[in-house]
Each structure stands twice: as C-alpha cells, then as structure tokens.
Short mmCIF file of C-alpha atoms in Angstrom, two decimals:
data_model
loop_
_atom_site.label_atom_id
_atom_site.label_comp_id
_atom_site.label_asym_id
_atom_site.label_seq_id
_atom_site.Cartn_x
_atom_site.Cartn_y
_atom_site.Cartn_z
CA MET I 142 -99.42 99.95 0.76
CA ILE I 143 -101.32 96.69 1.29
CA CYS I 144 -101.32 94.73 4.51
CA TRP I 145 -102.75 91.57 5.98
CA SER I 146 -106.16 91.73 7.65
CA GLU I 147 -108.77 89.19 8.62
CA THR I 148 -111.56 91.38 7.26
CA ALA I 149 -113.63 89.18 4.97
CA GLY I 150 -110.62 86.89 4.76
CA ARG I 151 -108.86 89.21 2.31
CA ILE I 152 -105.92 91.59 2.09
CA VAL I 153 -107.01 95.21 2.44
CA THR I 154 -105.28 98.54 2.00
CA GLY I 155 -103.26 99.47 5.05
CA TRP I 156 -105.04 102.69 5.92
CA GLU I 157 -108.57 101.61 5.02
CA GLY I 158 -111.28 102.04 7.61
CA LYS I 159 -111.26 103.02 11.26
CA MET I 160 -110.46 100.52 13.99
CA ASP I 161 -112.88 101.59 16.67
CA GLY I 162 -113.99 99.71 19.76
CA THR I 163 -113.40 95.99 19.45
CA GLU I 164 -114.39 95.62 15.78
CA LYS I 165 -110.73 95.35 14.79
CA ILE I 166 -107.51 95.00 16.73
CA GLY I 167 -104.45 96.56 15.11
CA ILE I 168 -101.19 94.87 16.08
CA GLY I 169 -97.62 96.16 16.02
CA VAL I 170 -94.70 93.80 16.59
CA VAL I 171 -91.44 95.23 17.95
CA GLY I 172 -88.61 92.80 17.29
CA TYR I 173 -88.75 90.22 14.52
CA GLY I 174 -86.33 87.54 15.56
CA MET I 175 -87.52 83.99 16.12
CA ILE I 176 -90.10 84.90 18.76
CA GLY I 177 -91.48 87.97 16.98
CA ARG I 178 -91.83 85.94 13.83
CA LEU I 179 -93.58 83.17 15.76
CA HIS I 180 -96.05 85.59 17.34
CA THR I 181 -96.79 87.09 13.92
CA MET I 182 -97.47 83.68 12.42
CA ASN I 183 -99.87 82.96 15.26
CA TYR I 184 -101.80 86.21 14.84
CA ARG I 185 -102.42 85.18 11.26
CA GLN I 186 -103.76 81.74 12.14
CA LEU I 187 -105.96 82.56 15.15
CA ARG I 188 -109.07 83.03 13.01
CA PHE I 189 -108.79 79.43 11.79
CA LEU I 190 -108.49 78.00 15.29
CA TYR I 191 -111.18 80.23 16.85
CA PRO I 192 -113.52 81.32 14.03
CA GLY I 193 -115.64 84.29 15.07
CA ALA I 194 -114.27 84.39 18.61
CA LEU I 195 -112.19 87.57 18.25
CA PRO I 196 -112.44 90.93 16.50
CA ALA I 197 -110.65 91.02 13.16
CA LEU I 198 -106.89 91.32 13.52
CA VAL I 199 -104.78 93.65 11.38
CA LEU I 200 -100.97 93.58 11.22
CA ARG I 201 -100.42 97.33 11.40
CA ALA I 202 -96.65 97.69 11.86
CA VAL I 203 -93.37 95.91 12.45
CA CYS I 204 -90.30 97.52 14.03
CA THR I 205 -86.72 96.26 13.86
CA SER I 206 -83.40 98.03 14.35
CA ARG I 207 -82.44 98.03 10.65
CA GLU I 208 -84.46 99.20 7.68
CA GLU I 209 -83.62 96.15 5.57
CA THR I 210 -84.85 93.71 8.23
CA ALA I 211 -87.98 95.76 8.86
CA ARG I 212 -88.81 95.79 5.15
CA ALA I 213 -88.14 92.07 4.88
CA ALA I 214 -90.50 91.40 7.80
CA GLN I 215 -93.16 93.60 6.23
CA GLU I 216 -92.85 91.74 2.94
CA GLU I 217 -92.92 88.32 4.59
CA ALA I 218 -95.87 88.84 6.94
CA GLY I 219 -97.90 91.59 5.28
CA PHE I 220 -97.54 94.39 7.83
CA CYS I 221 -98.99 97.73 6.77
CA THR I 222 -95.81 99.60 7.65
CA ALA I 223 -92.20 98.90 8.58
CA VAL I 224 -90.25 101.20 10.91
CA THR I 225 -86.94 101.28 12.76
CA GLU I 226 -88.04 103.39 15.74
CA THR I 227 -90.75 102.83 18.33
CA GLU I 228 -92.19 106.35 18.15
CA PRO I 229 -93.99 106.11 14.78
CA LEU I 230 -95.33 102.68 15.68
CA VAL I 231 -96.97 103.77 18.94
CA ALA I 232 -98.19 106.99 17.28
CA ASP I 233 -100.34 105.00 14.82
CA THR I 234 -103.93 105.79 15.84
CA GLU I 235 -105.15 102.54 14.30
CA LEU I 236 -102.75 100.37 16.26
CA ASP I 237 -104.12 98.89 19.49
CA VAL I 238 -101.55 96.31 20.66
CA VAL I 239 -97.76 96.46 20.92
CA ASP I 240 -96.12 93.02 20.95
CA VAL I 241 -92.71 93.32 22.66
CA SER I 242 -90.42 90.57 21.33
CA LEU I 243 -87.04 92.08 22.16
CA PRO I 244 -83.96 91.27 24.25
CA ASN I 245 -84.75 91.66 27.93
CA ASN I 246 -82.93 94.96 28.50
CA LEU I 247 -84.98 96.66 25.76
CA HIS I 248 -88.40 95.84 27.19
CA ARG I 249 -88.75 98.83 29.51
CA PRO I 250 -88.38 101.76 27.05
CA VAL I 251 -90.68 100.16 24.49
CA VAL I 252 -93.31 99.17 27.05
CA GLU I 253 -93.26 102.62 28.64
CA ALA I 254 -93.68 104.28 25.24
CA ALA I 255 -96.56 101.97 24.37
CA LEU I 256 -98.33 102.52 27.69
CA ALA I 257 -97.89 106.30 27.46
CA ALA I 258 -99.56 106.14 24.04
CA GLY I 259 -102.47 104.13 25.45
CA LYS I 260 -101.59 100.88 23.69
CA HIS I 261 -102.19 97.42 25.12
CA VAL I 262 -98.96 95.43 25.60
CA TYR I 263 -98.08 91.79 25.06
CA CYS I 264 -94.62 91.25 26.57
CA GLU I 265 -92.21 88.36 26.22
CA LYS I 266 -90.77 86.86 29.37
CA PRO I 267 -89.02 87.83 31.52
CA LEU I 268 -90.76 91.12 32.19
CA ALA I 269 -87.44 93.03 32.11
CA GLY I 270 -83.69 92.71 32.46
CA THR I 271 -83.61 93.98 36.05
CA ILE I 272 -85.94 94.23 39.01
CA GLU I 273 -85.72 98.04 38.78
CA ASP I 274 -86.96 97.98 35.18
CA ALA I 275 -89.70 95.51 36.08
CA ARG I 276 -90.99 97.77 38.86
CA ALA I 277 -90.82 100.77 36.52
CA ILE I 278 -93.00 98.93 34.00
CA LYS I 279 -95.52 98.11 36.74
CA ASN I 280 -95.57 101.77 37.81
CA ALA I 281 -96.10 102.90 34.22
CA LEU I 282 -99.02 100.50 33.88
CA ASP I 283 -100.55 101.83 37.11
CA ARG I 284 -100.65 105.24 35.41
CA ALA I 285 -102.58 103.77 32.46
CA PRO I 286 -105.56 102.01 34.07
CA SER I 287 -107.49 101.46 30.84
CA VAL I 288 -104.60 99.60 29.19
CA ARG I 289 -104.33 95.79 29.27
CA PHE I 290 -100.99 94.07 29.84
CA GLY I 291 -100.32 90.45 28.97
CA MET I 292 -97.26 88.30 29.66
CA VAL I 293 -95.91 85.46 27.56
CA PHE I 294 -95.85 82.44 29.86
CA GLN I 295 -97.14 80.02 27.27
CA ASN I 296 -96.39 76.82 29.15
CA ARG I 297 -99.43 77.47 31.35
CA PHE I 298 -101.53 76.81 28.27
CA PHE I 299 -100.79 73.18 27.62
CA PRO I 300 -104.00 71.31 28.46
CA ALA I 301 -101.95 68.91 30.60
CA VAL I 302 -100.75 71.81 32.75
CA MET I 303 -104.24 73.28 33.00
CA LYS I 304 -105.54 69.85 34.01
CA ALA I 305 -102.87 69.66 36.72
CA LYS I 306 -104.04 72.99 38.10
CA GLU I 307 -107.65 71.81 38.08
CA ILE I 308 -106.74 68.65 40.02
CA ILE I 309 -104.73 70.65 42.57
CA ASP I 310 -107.39 73.34 42.98
CA GLU I 311 -110.06 70.69 43.53
CA GLY I 312 -108.03 69.34 46.45
CA ARG I 313 -107.43 65.98 44.83
CA VAL I 314 -103.71 66.06 45.60
CA GLY I 315 -104.39 67.29 49.12
CA ARG I 316 -101.77 69.14 51.05
CA ILE I 317 -98.70 69.52 48.86
CA TYR I 318 -95.46 68.57 50.56
CA THR I 319 -92.75 68.82 47.92
CA TYR I 320 -92.23 69.61 44.26
CA ARG I 321 -89.51 69.67 41.66
CA ALA I 322 -89.34 71.74 38.49
CA GLU I 323 -86.63 71.84 35.86
CA TYR I 324 -86.07 73.36 32.46
CA LEU I 325 -83.13 71.77 30.70
CA HIS I 326 -81.64 72.82 27.37
CA THR I 327 -78.53 71.85 25.48
CA GLY I 328 -76.52 73.84 22.94
CA TYR I 329 -74.30 76.10 25.03
CA GLN I 330 -71.93 73.44 26.33
CA SER I 331 -69.43 73.96 23.50
CA PRO I 332 -66.90 76.70 24.38
CA GLU I 333 -66.84 77.59 20.66
CA ARG I 334 -70.40 78.85 20.66
CA PRO I 335 -69.98 82.62 20.21
CA LEU I 336 -71.23 85.39 22.43
CA SER I 337 -74.76 86.70 22.00
CA TRP I 338 -77.01 89.05 23.94
CA ARG I 339 -78.24 86.12 26.03
CA LEU I 340 -74.72 85.73 27.45
CA ARG I 341 -74.24 89.35 28.51
CA LYS I 342 -75.76 90.59 31.74
CA GLU I 343 -76.29 94.12 30.46
CA GLU I 344 -78.62 92.75 27.75
CA GLY I 345 -80.09 89.55 29.17
CA GLY I 346 -80.21 90.46 32.86
CA SER I 347 -79.31 86.91 33.81
CA GLY I 348 -78.69 83.69 31.94
CA ALA I 349 -80.42 80.35 32.25
CA LEU I 350 -82.20 81.63 35.36
CA ALA I 351 -84.15 84.29 33.43
CA ASP I 352 -84.26 82.61 30.04
CA LEU I 353 -85.47 79.18 31.17
CA GLY I 354 -86.01 79.55 34.89
CA SER I 355 -88.68 82.19 34.41
CA HIS I 356 -90.88 79.54 32.76
CA ALA I 357 -90.32 77.04 35.58
CA ILE I 358 -90.93 79.75 38.19
CA ASP I 359 -94.19 80.75 36.55
CA LEU I 360 -95.43 77.17 36.38
CA VAL I 361 -94.70 76.63 40.07
CA ARG I 362 -96.53 79.88 40.93
CA TYR I 363 -99.44 78.96 38.67
CA LEU I 364 -99.86 75.57 40.30
CA LEU I 365 -98.78 76.12 43.91
CA GLY I 366 -98.98 79.83 44.73
CA GLU I 367 -96.38 82.30 45.88
CA PHE I 368 -92.70 81.79 46.66
CA GLU I 369 -91.66 82.83 50.17
CA THR I 370 -87.91 82.15 50.48
CA VAL I 371 -85.16 80.82 48.22
CA GLN I 372 -81.62 79.49 48.47
CA GLY I 373 -79.83 79.89 45.15
CA HIS I 374 -76.69 78.80 43.36
CA LEU I 375 -75.55 80.03 39.93
CA GLU I 376 -72.71 78.55 37.90
CA THR I 377 -70.90 79.79 34.79
CA PHE I 378 -68.82 76.99 33.29
CA VAL I 379 -67.57 78.78 30.16
CA THR I 380 -66.42 82.23 31.24
CA GLU I 381 -65.37 83.57 27.83
CA ARG I 382 -66.37 82.86 24.26
CA PRO I 383 -65.50 83.95 20.71
CA ILE I 384 -67.04 87.33 19.92
CA ALA I 385 -68.31 85.91 16.60
CA HIS I 386 -68.29 82.64 14.64
CA GLY I 387 -64.69 81.78 13.78
CA ALA I 388 -63.22 84.77 15.63
CA SER I 389 -60.04 84.40 17.65
CA ALA I 390 -60.91 87.32 19.92
CA LYS I 391 -62.98 86.44 22.96
CA GLY I 392 -65.32 88.25 25.27
CA ALA I 393 -66.54 87.60 28.81
CA VAL I 394 -69.68 85.64 29.62
CA THR I 395 -71.37 87.58 32.41
CA VAL I 396 -74.44 85.45 33.15
CA ASP I 397 -75.14 82.00 34.57
CA ASP I 398 -75.03 78.80 32.53
CA VAL I 399 -76.95 76.84 35.16
CA ALA I 400 -79.14 77.91 38.07
CA TRP I 401 -80.42 75.85 40.99
CA PHE I 402 -82.51 76.92 43.93
CA ARG I 403 -84.44 75.49 46.83
CA ALA I 404 -87.64 77.31 47.74
CA THR I 405 -90.37 77.37 50.35
CA MET I 406 -93.85 78.37 49.27
CA ALA I 407 -96.36 80.48 51.16
CA GLY I 408 -98.59 77.40 51.36
CA GLY I 409 -95.87 75.36 53.07
CA ALA I 410 -94.56 73.23 50.20
CA VAL I 411 -90.81 72.90 49.74
CA GLY I 412 -89.17 72.27 46.40
CA THR I 413 -86.31 72.73 43.99
CA VAL I 414 -85.99 74.43 40.61
CA GLU I 415 -83.19 73.92 38.08
CA ALA I 416 -82.58 75.81 34.83
CA SER I 417 -79.72 74.76 32.57
CA ARG I 418 -78.36 75.48 29.11
CA PHE I 419 -75.68 72.82 29.66
CA ALA I 420 -77.83 69.69 30.00
CA THR I 421 -76.12 67.77 27.21
CA GLY I 422 -78.49 65.41 25.43
CA THR I 423 -81.70 67.19 26.40
CA VAL I 424 -83.83 69.07 23.89
CA ASP I 425 -86.60 71.17 25.46
CA ASN I 426 -87.08 69.36 28.75
CA LEU I 427 -89.46 71.36 30.93
CA ARG I 428 -90.73 69.04 33.66
CA PHE I 429 -92.43 69.22 37.01
CA TRP I 430 -93.36 66.80 39.78
CA VAL I 431 -95.80 67.62 42.59
CA TYR I 432 -96.11 65.31 45.62
CA GLY I 433 -99.02 65.64 48.02
CA GLU I 434 -101.04 64.00 50.75
CA LYS I 435 -103.54 62.41 48.35
CA GLY I 436 -101.54 61.98 45.18
CA ALA I 437 -98.87 63.20 42.82
CA LEU I 438 -98.58 64.78 39.36
CA HIS I 439 -95.93 64.80 36.66
CA PHE I 440 -95.64 66.68 33.36
CA ASP I 441 -92.92 66.58 30.71
CA LEU I 442 -92.90 69.04 27.81
CA MET I 443 -91.29 66.39 25.62
CA ASP I 444 -94.41 64.26 26.18
CA PRO I 445 -96.99 67.08 26.17
CA ASN I 446 -100.11 65.14 25.23
CA TYR I 447 -100.39 63.56 28.67
CA LEU I 448 -100.52 64.43 32.34
CA GLU I 449 -99.38 61.69 34.70
CA TRP I 450 -101.41 61.39 37.91
CA PHE I 451 -101.02 59.11 40.90
CA ASP I 452 -104.29 58.98 42.85
CA GLU I 453 -103.81 57.73 46.41
CA SER I 454 -107.56 57.13 46.77
CA LEU I 455 -107.53 54.22 44.34
CA ALA I 456 -107.58 50.91 46.15
CA GLY I 457 -104.56 48.74 46.56
CA GLY I 458 -104.92 45.00 46.72
CA SER I 459 -103.75 41.86 45.02
CA TYR I 460 -101.10 42.51 42.39
CA GLY I 461 -101.24 46.22 43.21
CA GLY I 462 -104.99 46.58 42.88
CA GLU I 463 -105.97 49.71 40.94
CA ARG I 464 -103.17 51.85 42.29
CA GLY I 465 -100.53 53.29 39.98
CA TRP I 466 -99.65 56.20 37.73
CA ARG I 467 -102.32 57.09 35.16
CA ARG I 468 -101.73 58.93 31.87
CA ILE I 469 -104.54 61.38 31.16
CA GLN I 470 -104.91 62.13 27.44
CA THR I 471 -105.13 65.92 27.49
CA VAL I 472 -103.91 66.40 23.88
CA GLN I 473 -105.63 69.56 22.44
CA TYR I 474 -108.71 69.97 24.64
CA TYR I 475 -109.13 73.75 24.35
CA PRO I 476 -112.71 74.85 25.11
CA ASP I 477 -112.91 77.63 22.49
CA ALA I 478 -110.95 76.03 19.65
CA LYS I 479 -112.72 74.59 16.61
CA VAL I 480 -109.72 73.18 14.74
CA PRO I 481 -107.80 70.96 14.82
CA PRO I 482 -109.84 68.19 16.47
CA ALA I 483 -109.26 68.02 20.22
CA ARG I 484 -107.95 64.46 19.87
CA SER I 485 -105.03 65.67 17.72
CA PRO I 486 -101.50 65.50 19.15
CA ILE I 487 -100.27 68.84 20.41
CA GLY I 488 -97.14 70.73 19.39
CA TRP I 489 -94.91 73.28 21.11
CA ASN I 490 -96.34 76.32 19.33
CA ARG I 491 -99.95 75.49 20.22
CA ALA I 492 -99.51 76.81 23.76
CA HIS I 493 -98.10 80.07 22.36
CA THR I 494 -101.17 80.40 20.17
CA GLU I 495 -103.49 79.88 23.14
CA ASN I 496 -101.55 82.45 25.20
CA GLN I 497 -102.02 85.03 22.42
CA TYR I 498 -105.68 84.12 22.00
CA GLN I 499 -106.44 84.53 25.69
CA PHE I 500 -104.66 87.92 25.72
CA LEU I 501 -106.67 89.22 22.76
CA LYS I 502 -109.89 87.78 24.17
CA ALA I 503 -109.30 89.70 27.41
CA ILE I 504 -108.89 92.92 25.41
CA ALA I 505 -112.13 92.27 23.55
CA GLU I 506 -113.91 91.58 26.85
CA GLU I 507 -112.33 94.63 28.53
CA ARG I 508 -110.72 92.70 31.38
CA ASP I 509 -107.15 92.12 32.54
CA PRO I 510 -105.36 89.21 30.86
CA SER I 511 -103.87 86.27 32.72
CA PRO I 512 -100.93 85.91 32.87
CA GLY I 513 -100.47 89.63 33.34
CA ILE I 514 -98.25 92.24 34.91
CA VAL I 515 -98.42 90.74 38.41
CA ASP I 516 -97.26 87.37 37.10
CA GLY I 517 -94.36 88.98 35.25
CA LEU I 518 -93.31 91.06 38.25
CA ARG I 519 -93.56 88.21 40.75
CA ALA I 520 -91.46 85.92 38.55
CA GLN I 521 -88.89 88.73 38.33
CA LEU I 522 -88.91 89.06 42.12
CA VAL I 523 -88.09 85.36 42.46
CA ILE I 524 -85.25 85.70 39.93
CA ASP I 525 -83.93 88.66 41.92
CA ALA I 526 -84.10 86.71 45.19
CA VAL I 527 -82.20 83.76 43.70
CA GLU I 528 -79.47 86.09 42.45
CA ARG I 529 -79.21 87.80 45.85
CA SER I 530 -78.97 84.42 47.56
CA ALA I 531 -76.33 83.15 45.14
CA VAL I 532 -73.94 86.04 45.83
CA GLN I 533 -74.33 85.24 49.55
CA ASN I 534 -73.27 81.60 49.05
CA GLY I 535 -76.80 80.24 49.10
CA ARG I 536 -78.07 82.06 52.15
CA VAL I 537 -81.85 81.87 52.68
CA VAL I 538 -83.34 85.02 51.15
CA ALA I 539 -86.92 86.24 51.30
CA VAL I 540 -88.67 87.07 48.04
CA MET I 541 -89.39 90.79 48.14
CA PRO I 542 -93.00 91.98 47.99
CA GLU I 543 -94.23 93.89 44.97
#
C-alpha cells in the first residue's frame, strides 16, 4: 500500500521506515466528515506554509464507521490504511497522533483508547457531549503524563484575535467593564430541515450552545480570563423535524436552537454571550466587543482581516481630533509562516491550519499545546453551568471548578 508522506516531498510505501522521536509524526484521523476532511487537507499543506518547521508528517490511518467510506477517504487523501474500528488504528506503532473529528458523544471512547495506547490527541470542540465525559477524558490524560492533548479552538488563531489579546494583556484597554460575544448561524430556521446528530441531545450533548457557543466561550476565556457565574436561557423553536429528507415521519429535537447567557468574570467584567442557528440572514457571524477603561475592541469573523480598536488615549479636539475607531490590518501576520505573504487576505480555514500547526509544534518541542485539555474542560464547565441555569429559569449559577 502507498500513502502520503512529506519525506522528500514524495509518496512512500506505507510501512517504510521507523517513525522514532520527532523525525516523523504519524497521523490517524477518526471521522472523515467535513471537519475530518478539512484537518486532513491541512496536514498535507502545512509543509508549504511552514517549510522545515515541523517533522515530516505521514497520514498513517483513517477510521470511519463504514468500510466503503473509509476506503474512499484513503483513496482521496492517501492514508496508509483504512479501518472501521479504533483498535487497529491506535495499535499502529508508527502512528503518533489521533485526530478526533467525530460527533460529540463519541469523543470519550476514542480519546480514552488513544491515551491508553500512548498517542497524542487532537480533539474537535466541544471536548465531549457531557460534563461527565469531559471529566473522564481529563482523568484519562492525567494517567498519561507523557501524552500531549490539543483542542480545536481555531478562532483564537486569527491574527486579529491574537492582536486583541496582546492589546488587552499590555493593559491598553485598562480595566474591562463589559463585553459581548455572539456566534450567529442560519440554516436551521426551516422546519423542513431533517434531523441530524446535532439535533439530538444523546449525540450532540447540547445544540447551538455547544456547537457555536463553545467557540464564543473560548474566545471570551482567551481574552478575559475565567467565567465565575452565569444566567442562561435556552430556546428550541422547532421541536420536531422530518427524520430524513422528504420523510413524513418526524422525530423530536432535543437540543437548543438558540442560547443566551449573562456572565460575570473572575476579573470583574460582566457580559453576554449568544449562540444561534436561527439568525436568518447571517452566514458565519462570530463577533465580540470589549469595553474598558482606556479603550474598546471589536472583531467580526466576516471581516477577519481587521481588528477595530478605539484608543481613549488619543486626543480629542476640533472636529473630533484624533479620536475614533481604528482598523488594524492584521491580515495573515503569522510569525512562523513563509507563504502566503503576510499582506494577503485571510480565509476561514487559515486559523484551522494555524491551530494544527501549533499543536504539532508543541509535540515536536515536547510541551503541552495551547489550547489544551484545560481549555476544553473549562469551556465544557461553562456550557454545563448555562444548562443548569436554564432549567432553573435563569437563576445565577456558579461555574463549577475543574
């Protein structure tokens, strides 16, 4: 069998050579839907963006639930092997990383199997379908101290977001009073859209709150620190849907369509977060606003090449003086990247690529990745607190400690 490898920029036989130390990193992808496919594409292009920065990558194995889809993924991407069970994948002695790109409820068994086999893990958000599964994953990682665990929270890796963090950390916004974060999608507002795993609690854990809200929660944590208390409200507008396209039979929707919550942060800031799949007319609208003593910041994923910054220190005066919102051109200013040019406009997938690069770089440097297990667990704890508050009619609920 042949498979894709970076070695000398050529395709090599799947079982050739020994991957020892950090000379090569063998990757296995579990789940090959949209996100697994995207991750695979990015593994193949990292060497062009960061030439010489990482060990050679080898696509060792792909795992899907059906043999025909596994074989199709192998053929498309050049994996060495295709399997339908996790066990042979994690048993591969030349495989170093397990990429978990599965529905939320399936994360725990695959992650636990990978950790028990001594494999590094790259896990899609949210960490798990339930807080119990998330804690179990953390406990399993604690039993495998030499293993590295990375989370997919790619929106941290837009240069505009990283610039916002730099400005905040340097104290240039001063004491932060309030914030607002929202992640708005469309596409679910039609009652004729059929059921899928994302609409069933037993598979997705929760709806818009976990699917979209986890990203907004992570950005708030990344920029402002830890959540302390929340007051949540969840709404399901379409309570049943066709079980398949064109079907007359319907099944129950058991997750939220929209989630809102108010939160207080450990640092004193107060803010709101909204996650919606019913924001008709939006596309991929992840936005945040931060308002502080010395200034304010705004980012919009639909305008990702810029960070907007209001600097209170700039002088006012006639006709407004120098004061006003500034647009900082952050575009693709990634310190390690060689191509494309930093001045190039950025796209949605570029942050995913950087997230994967930073994870693999941490493995090569034998350090814990960021975002990692703590970030995944703490986001899950906020989701759990919002759900607990919502069933108590929006009562103030403390976010549980790890």
